[in-house]
Amino acid sequence: MKRIFKNIRQLVGVWEENPVLLSGEQMNNLPVLENAWIGTENGVITGYGTMDSFPGETSYDEVIDASGRLVLPAFTDSHTHTVFPESRYGEFIDKIKGLSYEEIAAKGGGILNSARKLAQKPEEELYQQAFYFVQRMMEHGTGAVEIKSGYGLNTENELKILRVIKRLKENLPIPVKATFLGAHAVPEGLKKEDYVKTIIEEMLPEIAKENLADYVDVFCETGYFDAHDTEIILEAASKYGLKPKIHVNQFTSIGGIEVAVKHNALSVDHLEVMTEKDIQVLAQSNAIAVSLPGCSFFIHIPYTPLQQLIKHKIPFALATDFNPGSSPSYSMPMMISLACIKQRITPEQAINASTLNAAAALELSGEMGSITRGKKARLILTKPLNHYGEIPYYFGTQIVERIFV
Ligand code: NIG
Ligand code: FE
């Protein structure tokens, strides 16, 4: 199957050599071809250029006239909690009335609320709903996604979620990466130490045996799991080859970044609250920072200080954190808008953070995230737009006309 797009107003993110990961000043560089074409064969990018080098239409099975529209690499959403039982709409109203995310959790709501509902929900229903959500994500331009467990909080239900993710991997047309987040909250009726023991001695071996996870995650946060818990869980997971992608510094800074870096984390996610020392430790590591502006927006907490990350050349990605409690949006374009509007980064920085750097946060930068010959043709054709800067500008709107995966 050969396809060619012609008359593209802007072909965005064109890199001859795949740069893999951008940081600091580089993030402001988003190479574009104006009035361009791109050709694909069997889902791989075979060539591109400006229209004066257009190879003609005759040898292609499908020709797409992209006049007045843009083509860019599909987004990678590297942090989601897509397998959950149902919305927490009631807590949304509580928040409107003034309760904070933490106050709701302290009353037995939050993650524990979802865990109670999940235990009642058949695997098939969880699968159908999550499949539907990923299709909606794709309609907003997502071409690869990470999905975490974390609403099971016991062996049976954590495995249930991970098996749902495994089926999603098998049946969706985009890459899906699975992350084991048993350490999302301490389940009702258990002591934290006993639950951590269950994670290490019962869940991890079973998950490894069934090959159900690519990564491991811990919610390292006051009132959840501390740096020591995080350390022993990451230590145990490393024996099964699971790299960390962990929740750190969402509300408080308690040493999670140091532990993550020590265990060669692929990414450290959230980072709304950062001390000078946290920045220093991160700057000397290989970890990618993942900012989740939908969460800051939805639960009224600070935004990850992206200017600081840029200043210290820490590479970062944007992701949705799609989940029923702190970020019920699965739209990557919305995250790009929020990052530009609330975190004051440029459209170039935000798009790089959602394509190239986001792909790196799932170890997919060899196959996607830029317009590079030989990469997978996971592409977005936009609605009529004059410039890629209009992607964040028209915030909260549907900018995707069609996604190719
Ligand atoms: O990334 N902070 C921990 N976990 C999620 C929220 C989960 C929930 O509220 O259901 C997050 O914000
Ligand atoms: Fe999260």
Coordinates of C-alpha atoms and ligand atoms in Angstrom, one line a residue:
M1 CA 0.0 0.0 0.0
K2 CA 1.6 3.2 -1.2
R3 CA 0.2 6.6 -0.1
I4 CA 1.3 10.2 -0.9
F5 CA 0.2 13.4 0.6
K6 CA 0.6 16.5 -1.6
N7 CA 0.3 20.3 -1.2
I8 CA 0.9 20.1 2.6
R9 CA 0.9 23.6 4.0
Q10 CA 3.5 22.6 6.6
L11 CA 5.1 19.3 7.1
V12 CA 6.2 19.5 10.7
G13 CA 9.0 17.9 12.7
V14 CA 11.2 16.9 9.7
W15 CA 14.5 15.5 10.8
E16 CA 16.9 13.9 8.4
E17 CA 18.8 12.3 11.3
N18 CA 16.7 11.2 14.2
P19 CA 17.9 13.3 17.2
V20 CA 16.2 10.9 19.7
L21 CA 15.8 13.4 22.5
L22 CA 15.8 17.2 22.7
S23 CA 16.7 19.4 25.7
G24 CA 17.4 23.0 26.5
E25 CA 17.7 25.4 23.5
Q26 CA 17.2 22.5 21.1
M27 CA 13.6 22.2 22.1
N28 CA 12.8 25.4 20.3
N29 CA 13.9 23.9 17.0
L30 CA 10.9 22.4 15.1
P31 CA 12.0 21.9 11.5
V32 CA 9.3 22.4 9.0
L33 CA 8.9 22.1 5.2
E34 CA 6.4 24.5 3.6
N35 CA 4.3 23.4 0.7
A36 CA 5.5 19.8 1.0
W37 CA 4.7 16.2 0.1
I38 CA 5.4 12.9 2.0
G39 CA 5.2 9.4 0.7
T40 CA 4.6 6.2 2.6
E41 CA 4.8 2.5 1.8
N42 CA 3.3 -0.2 4.0
G43 CA 3.2 2.1 6.9
V44 CA 6.8 3.4 6.7
I45 CA 7.9 6.9 5.6
T46 CA 9.8 6.5 2.3
G47 CA 10.3 10.1 1.2
Y48 CA 9.4 13.7 1.5
G49 CA 10.3 17.1 0.2
T50 CA 8.9 20.4 -1.1
M51 CA 6.4 20.4 -3.9
D52 CA 9.0 21.3 -6.5
S53 CA 10.4 17.8 -6.0
F54 CA 7.0 16.1 -6.1
P55 CA 7.5 12.6 -7.5
G56 CA 4.0 12.5 -9.2
E57 CA 1.0 10.4 -8.3
T58 CA 1.0 7.5 -10.7
S59 CA 2.8 4.9 -8.6
Y60 CA 0.7 5.5 -5.5
D61 CA -2.5 3.7 -4.4
E62 CA -3.9 6.7 -2.5
V63 CA -3.2 10.4 -3.0
I64 CA -4.3 12.8 -0.3
D65 CA -4.5 16.5 -1.1
A66 CA -3.5 18.3 2.1
S67 CA -4.0 21.8 0.8
G68 CA -4.3 24.3 3.6
R69 CA -3.6 21.6 6.2
L70 CA -0.6 20.3 8.1
V71 CA 1.0 16.9 8.5
L72 CA 2.9 16.1 11.7
P73 CA 4.0 13.0 13.6
A74 CA 1.3 11.4 15.7
F75 CA 1.6 12.2 19.4
T76 CA 2.8 9.8 22.1
D77 CA 0.9 9.8 25.3
S78 CA 3.4 8.4 27.7
H79 CA 1.4 8.5 31.0
T80 CA -2.2 7.3 31.3
H81 CA -4.4 5.3 33.7
T82 CA -6.9 4.3 31.0
V83 CA -8.2 1.1 32.6
F84 CA -10.5 2.3 35.3
P85 CA -14.1 1.3 36.3
E86 CA -16.1 4.5 35.8
S87 CA -15.8 8.2 36.1
R88 CA -15.6 9.9 39.5
Y89 CA -18.1 12.6 38.5
G90 CA -19.3 12.9 42.1
E91 CA -15.8 13.9 43.3
F92 CA -15.7 16.5 40.5
I93 CA -18.7 18.2 42.0
D94 CA -17.1 18.0 45.5
K95 CA -14.1 19.7 44.0
I96 CA -16.3 22.4 42.5
K97 CA -17.8 22.9 46.0
G98 CA -14.3 23.5 47.4
L99 CA -12.8 20.2 48.5
S100 CA -9.2 19.5 47.5
Y101 CA -8.0 16.3 45.8
E102 CA -6.3 15.3 49.0
E103 CA -9.4 16.0 51.2
I104 CA -11.4 13.8 48.9
A105 CA -8.8 11.0 49.2
A106 CA -8.7 11.4 53.0
K107 CA -12.4 10.6 53.1
G108 CA -11.9 7.3 51.3
G109 CA -12.6 8.7 47.9
G110 CA -9.9 9.1 45.2
I111 CA -7.9 6.0 44.2
L112 CA -9.6 3.8 46.8
N113 CA -13.0 4.8 45.4
S114 CA -12.0 3.5 42.0
A115 CA -10.5 0.4 43.5
R116 CA -13.7 -0.6 45.2
K117 CA -15.6 -0.2 41.9
L118 CA -13.0 -2.0 39.9
A119 CA -13.2 -5.1 42.0
Q120 CA -16.9 -5.4 41.0
K121 CA -16.3 -4.8 37.3
P122 CA -15.9 -7.8 34.9
E123 CA -12.7 -7.9 32.9
E124 CA -14.7 -7.7 29.6
E125 CA -16.4 -4.4 30.5
L126 CA -13.0 -2.9 31.6
Y127 CA -11.6 -4.0 28.2
Q128 CA -14.5 -2.5 26.2
Q129 CA -14.4 0.8 27.9
A130 CA -10.6 1.2 27.7
F131 CA -10.6 0.2 24.0
Y132 CA -13.2 2.9 23.4
F133 CA -11.1 5.5 25.2
V134 CA -8.0 4.7 23.2
Q135 CA -10.0 5.1 20.0
R136 CA -11.1 8.6 21.2
M137 CA -7.4 9.4 22.0
M138 CA -6.4 8.4 18.5
E139 CA -9.1 10.8 17.1
H140 CA -7.2 13.5 19.0
G141 CA -3.9 12.5 17.4
T142 CA -2.4 9.9 19.8
G143 CA -0.3 7.3 17.9
A144 CA 1.2 5.4 20.9
V145 CA 0.1 5.1 24.5
E146 CA 1.3 3.9 27.9
I147 CA -1.3 2.5 30.3
K148 CA -0.8 1.8 34.0
S149 CA -2.5 -0.6 36.3
G150 CA -3.2 0.7 39.8
Y151 CA -6.9 0.5 40.6
G152 CA -6.7 -3.2 41.6
L153 CA -4.6 -2.9 44.8
N154 CA -4.6 -6.7 45.2
T155 CA -3.0 -9.5 43.2
E156 CA -6.2 -10.6 41.5
N157 CA -7.4 -7.2 40.4
E158 CA -3.9 -5.8 39.4
L159 CA -3.5 -8.9 37.2
K160 CA -7.0 -8.3 35.8
I161 CA -6.1 -4.8 34.7
L162 CA -2.7 -5.9 33.2
R163 CA -4.5 -8.6 31.3
V164 CA -6.9 -6.0 29.9
I165 CA -3.8 -3.9 28.8
K166 CA -2.3 -7.0 27.2
R167 CA -5.5 -7.5 25.1
L168 CA -5.4 -3.8 24.2
K169 CA -1.8 -4.3 23.0
E170 CA -3.0 -7.2 20.8
N171 CA -6.0 -5.5 19.3
L172 CA -5.2 -1.9 18.9
P173 CA -3.4 -0.6 15.8
I174 CA -1.0 1.6 17.8
P175 CA 1.8 0.6 20.3
V176 CA 0.6 0.2 23.8
K177 CA 3.1 -0.1 26.7
A178 CA 2.0 -1.5 30.1
T179 CA 3.2 -0.2 33.4
F180 CA 2.6 -2.0 36.7
L181 CA 1.5 0.5 39.4
G182 CA 0.5 -1.8 42.2
A183 CA 2.0 0.9 44.6
H184 CA -0.7 3.4 43.7
A185 CA -2.3 3.5 47.2
V186 CA -2.4 1.3 50.3
P187 CA -5.6 -0.8 50.0
E188 CA -8.3 -0.5 52.7
G189 CA -7.6 -2.8 55.7
L190 CA -4.0 -3.5 55.0
K191 CA -0.8 -2.1 56.6
K192 CA 1.5 -0.4 54.2
E193 CA 4.4 -2.7 55.0
D194 CA 2.3 -5.8 54.3
Y195 CA 1.0 -4.4 51.0
V196 CA 4.5 -3.6 49.8
K197 CA 5.5 -7.1 50.7
T198 CA 2.6 -8.4 48.6
I199 CA 3.7 -6.3 45.7
I200 CA 7.2 -7.6 45.9
E201 CA 6.6 -11.2 46.8
E202 CA 3.3 -12.0 45.1
M203 CA 2.5 -9.5 42.3
L204 CA 5.9 -9.0 40.7
P205 CA 6.7 -12.7 40.2
E206 CA 3.3 -13.4 38.7
I207 CA 3.5 -10.4 36.4
A208 CA 6.9 -11.4 35.2
K209 CA 5.8 -15.0 34.7
E210 CA 2.9 -13.9 32.4
N211 CA 5.0 -11.1 30.9
L212 CA 2.3 -8.5 31.7
A213 CA 4.4 -5.3 32.2
D214 CA 7.0 -3.3 30.4
Y215 CA 7.6 -0.8 33.2
V216 CA 7.1 -0.3 37.0
D217 CA 5.6 2.7 38.7
V218 CA 5.2 3.8 42.3
F219 CA 3.2 6.8 43.6
C220 CA 6.0 8.2 45.8
E221 CA 4.1 10.8 47.8
T222 CA 3.3 11.8 51.4
G223 CA 0.5 9.5 52.6
Y224 CA 1.2 6.9 49.9
F225 CA 4.6 5.4 49.5
D226 CA 7.8 6.9 50.8
A227 CA 11.3 6.9 49.3
H228 CA 12.2 3.7 51.1
D229 CA 9.1 1.8 49.8
T230 CA 9.9 3.1 46.4
E231 CA 13.5 1.9 46.6
I232 CA 12.6 -1.6 47.6
I233 CA 9.9 -1.9 44.9
L234 CA 12.2 -0.6 42.2
E235 CA 15.0 -2.9 43.4
A236 CA 12.7 -5.9 43.2
A237 CA 11.3 -4.9 39.8
S238 CA 14.7 -4.5 38.3
K239 CA 15.3 -8.2 38.9
Y240 CA 12.5 -8.8 36.3
G241 CA 13.9 -6.2 33.9
L242 CA 11.2 -3.6 34.6
K243 CA 12.4 0.0 34.2
P244 CA 10.9 2.6 36.5
K245 CA 8.6 5.4 35.2
I246 CA 7.4 6.8 38.5
H247 CA 5.0 9.4 40.0
V248 CA 7.1 11.8 42.0
N249 CA 6.8 15.3 43.5
Q250 CA 3.1 15.8 42.7
F251 CA 2.3 17.4 46.1
T252 CA 5.5 17.1 48.1
S253 CA 9.2 16.5 47.6
I254 CA 10.2 13.4 49.6
G255 CA 13.3 12.0 47.9
G256 CA 11.6 10.1 45.1
I257 CA 13.7 11.7 42.3
E258 CA 16.9 10.6 43.9
V259 CA 15.6 7.0 44.2
A260 CA 14.3 7.1 40.6
V261 CA 17.6 8.3 39.2
K262 CA 19.6 5.8 41.3
H263 CA 17.5 3.1 39.7
N264 CA 17.9 4.4 36.1
A265 CA 14.3 5.5 35.7
L266 CA 13.3 6.0 32.1
S267 CA 11.1 8.9 33.3
V268 CA 10.0 10.8 36.3
D269 CA 6.5 12.1 36.0
H270 CA 4.5 15.0 37.6
L271 CA 7.2 17.2 39.2
E272 CA 4.8 19.9 40.2
V273 CA 6.8 20.6 43.4
M274 CA 10.5 20.8 42.7
T275 CA 13.3 21.9 45.1
E276 CA 16.6 23.3 43.9
K277 CA 18.2 19.9 44.8
D278 CA 15.6 17.9 42.8
I279 CA 16.5 20.0 39.7
Q280 CA 20.2 19.4 40.3
V281 CA 19.8 15.6 40.7
L282 CA 17.6 15.4 37.6
A283 CA 20.0 17.5 35.5
Q284 CA 22.7 15.0 36.2
S285 CA 20.6 12.0 35.2
N286 CA 19.3 10.3 32.0
A287 CA 15.7 10.4 33.1
I288 CA 13.1 12.2 31.0
A289 CA 10.8 14.6 32.9
V290 CA 7.1 14.1 32.1
S291 CA 4.8 17.1 32.8
L292 CA 1.1 16.5 33.1
P293 CA -0.6 19.9 32.7
G294 CA -4.1 18.4 32.6
C295 CA -3.7 17.3 36.2
S296 CA -2.5 20.7 37.4
F297 CA -5.5 22.3 35.6
F298 CA -8.1 19.9 36.8
I299 CA -7.2 19.7 40.5
H300 CA -5.8 23.3 40.9
I301 CA -2.2 22.5 41.8
P302 CA 1.1 24.1 40.6
Y303 CA 2.4 23.3 37.1
T304 CA 5.7 21.6 36.5
P305 CA 8.3 24.4 36.2
L306 CA 9.2 23.8 32.6
Q307 CA 11.3 27.0 32.3
Q308 CA 13.6 25.6 35.0
L309 CA 13.8 22.3 33.2
I310 CA 14.8 24.1 30.0
K311 CA 17.3 26.2 31.8
H312 CA 19.0 23.1 33.2
K313 CA 18.8 21.2 29.9
I314 CA 16.5 18.5 31.3
P315 CA 14.6 16.9 28.5
F316 CA 10.9 16.8 29.1
A317 CA 7.7 15.3 27.5
L318 CA 4.0 16.2 27.9
A319 CA 1.4 13.6 28.6
T320 CA -2.3 13.6 29.6
D321 CA -2.3 11.5 32.8
F322 CA -5.8 10.4 31.6
N323 CA -7.5 9.1 34.8
P324 CA -10.8 9.5 36.5
G325 CA -9.6 11.5 39.5
S326 CA -7.0 14.1 38.5
S327 CA -7.1 14.4 34.7
P328 CA -10.1 13.1 32.8
S329 CA -8.9 14.5 29.4
Y330 CA -7.3 12.2 26.8
S331 CA -6.5 15.0 24.4
M332 CA -2.8 15.6 23.7
P333 CA -3.6 18.9 21.8
M334 CA -5.3 20.1 25.0
M335 CA -2.1 19.4 26.9
I336 CA -0.1 21.3 24.3
S337 CA -2.4 24.3 24.7
L338 CA -2.2 24.1 28.5
A339 CA 1.6 23.9 28.4
C340 CA 1.8 27.0 26.2
I341 CA -0.8 29.0 28.0
K342 CA -0.1 28.0 31.7
Q343 CA 3.6 27.0 31.6
R344 CA 4.5 29.6 28.9
I345 CA 6.5 27.3 26.6
T346 CA 6.5 27.9 22.9
P347 CA 4.5 25.8 20.4
E348 CA 7.8 24.5 19.1
Q349 CA 8.8 23.3 22.6
A350 CA 5.3 21.9 23.3
I351 CA 5.1 19.9 20.0
N352 CA 8.6 18.5 20.4
A353 CA 7.6 17.5 24.0
S354 CA 4.6 15.6 22.6
T355 CA 6.2 13.9 19.6
L356 CA 9.9 13.3 19.7
N357 CA 10.6 13.5 23.4
A358 CA 7.3 11.7 24.2
A359 CA 8.3 8.8 22.0
A360 CA 11.6 8.6 23.9
A361 CA 9.7 8.4 27.2
L362 CA 8.3 5.1 25.9
E363 CA 11.5 4.0 24.1
L364 CA 9.8 4.4 20.8
S365 CA 11.9 7.2 19.3
G366 CA 13.6 4.7 16.9
E367 CA 10.2 4.3 15.2
M368 CA 8.1 7.4 15.6
G369 CA 8.1 11.0 16.8
S370 CA 9.5 12.7 13.8
I371 CA 9.3 12.9 10.0
T372 CA 12.3 10.8 9.2
R373 CA 12.8 8.3 6.4
G374 CA 12.4 4.7 7.7
K375 CA 10.2 5.6 10.7
K376 CA 6.7 4.4 10.9
A377 CA 4.2 6.6 9.1
R378 CA 2.1 7.4 12.2
L379 CA 0.9 10.7 11.0
I380 CA -1.7 13.4 11.8
L381 CA -3.5 15.3 9.0
T382 CA -4.9 18.4 10.6
K383 CA -8.1 20.3 9.9
P384 CA -7.4 23.5 7.9
L385 CA -4.7 25.4 9.8
N386 CA -2.2 28.0 8.6
H387 CA 0.6 27.2 11.0
Y388 CA 1.5 24.6 13.7
G389 CA 1.3 27.4 16.3
E390 CA -2.4 27.3 15.7
I391 CA -2.6 23.8 17.3
P392 CA -2.3 25.2 20.8
Y393 CA -3.9 28.5 19.9
Y394 CA -7.3 26.9 19.0
F395 CA -7.4 25.4 22.5
G396 CA -10.0 22.7 23.3
T397 CA -11.0 22.2 19.7
Q398 CA -10.6 19.2 17.4
I399 CA -7.6 19.9 15.2
V400 CA -7.2 16.4 13.9
E401 CA -8.9 15.6 10.6
R402 CA -7.5 12.1 10.2
I403 CA -4.8 9.9 11.9
F404 CA -2.8 7.4 10.0
V405 CA -1.3 4.6 12.2
Ligands
NIG1 O1 -1.4 10.7 38.3 N1 -1.3 10.7 41.6 C1 -1.6 9.6 41.5 N2 -2.3 9.0 40.5 C2 -3.1 9.7 39.5 C3 -4.5 10.0 40.0 C4 -5.3 8.8 40.2 C5 -6.7 9.0 40.6 O2 -7.0 10.0 41.2 O3 -7.5 8.1 40.3 C6 -2.3 10.9 39.0 O4 -2.7 12.1 39.3
FE2 FE -0.7 9.5 36.8

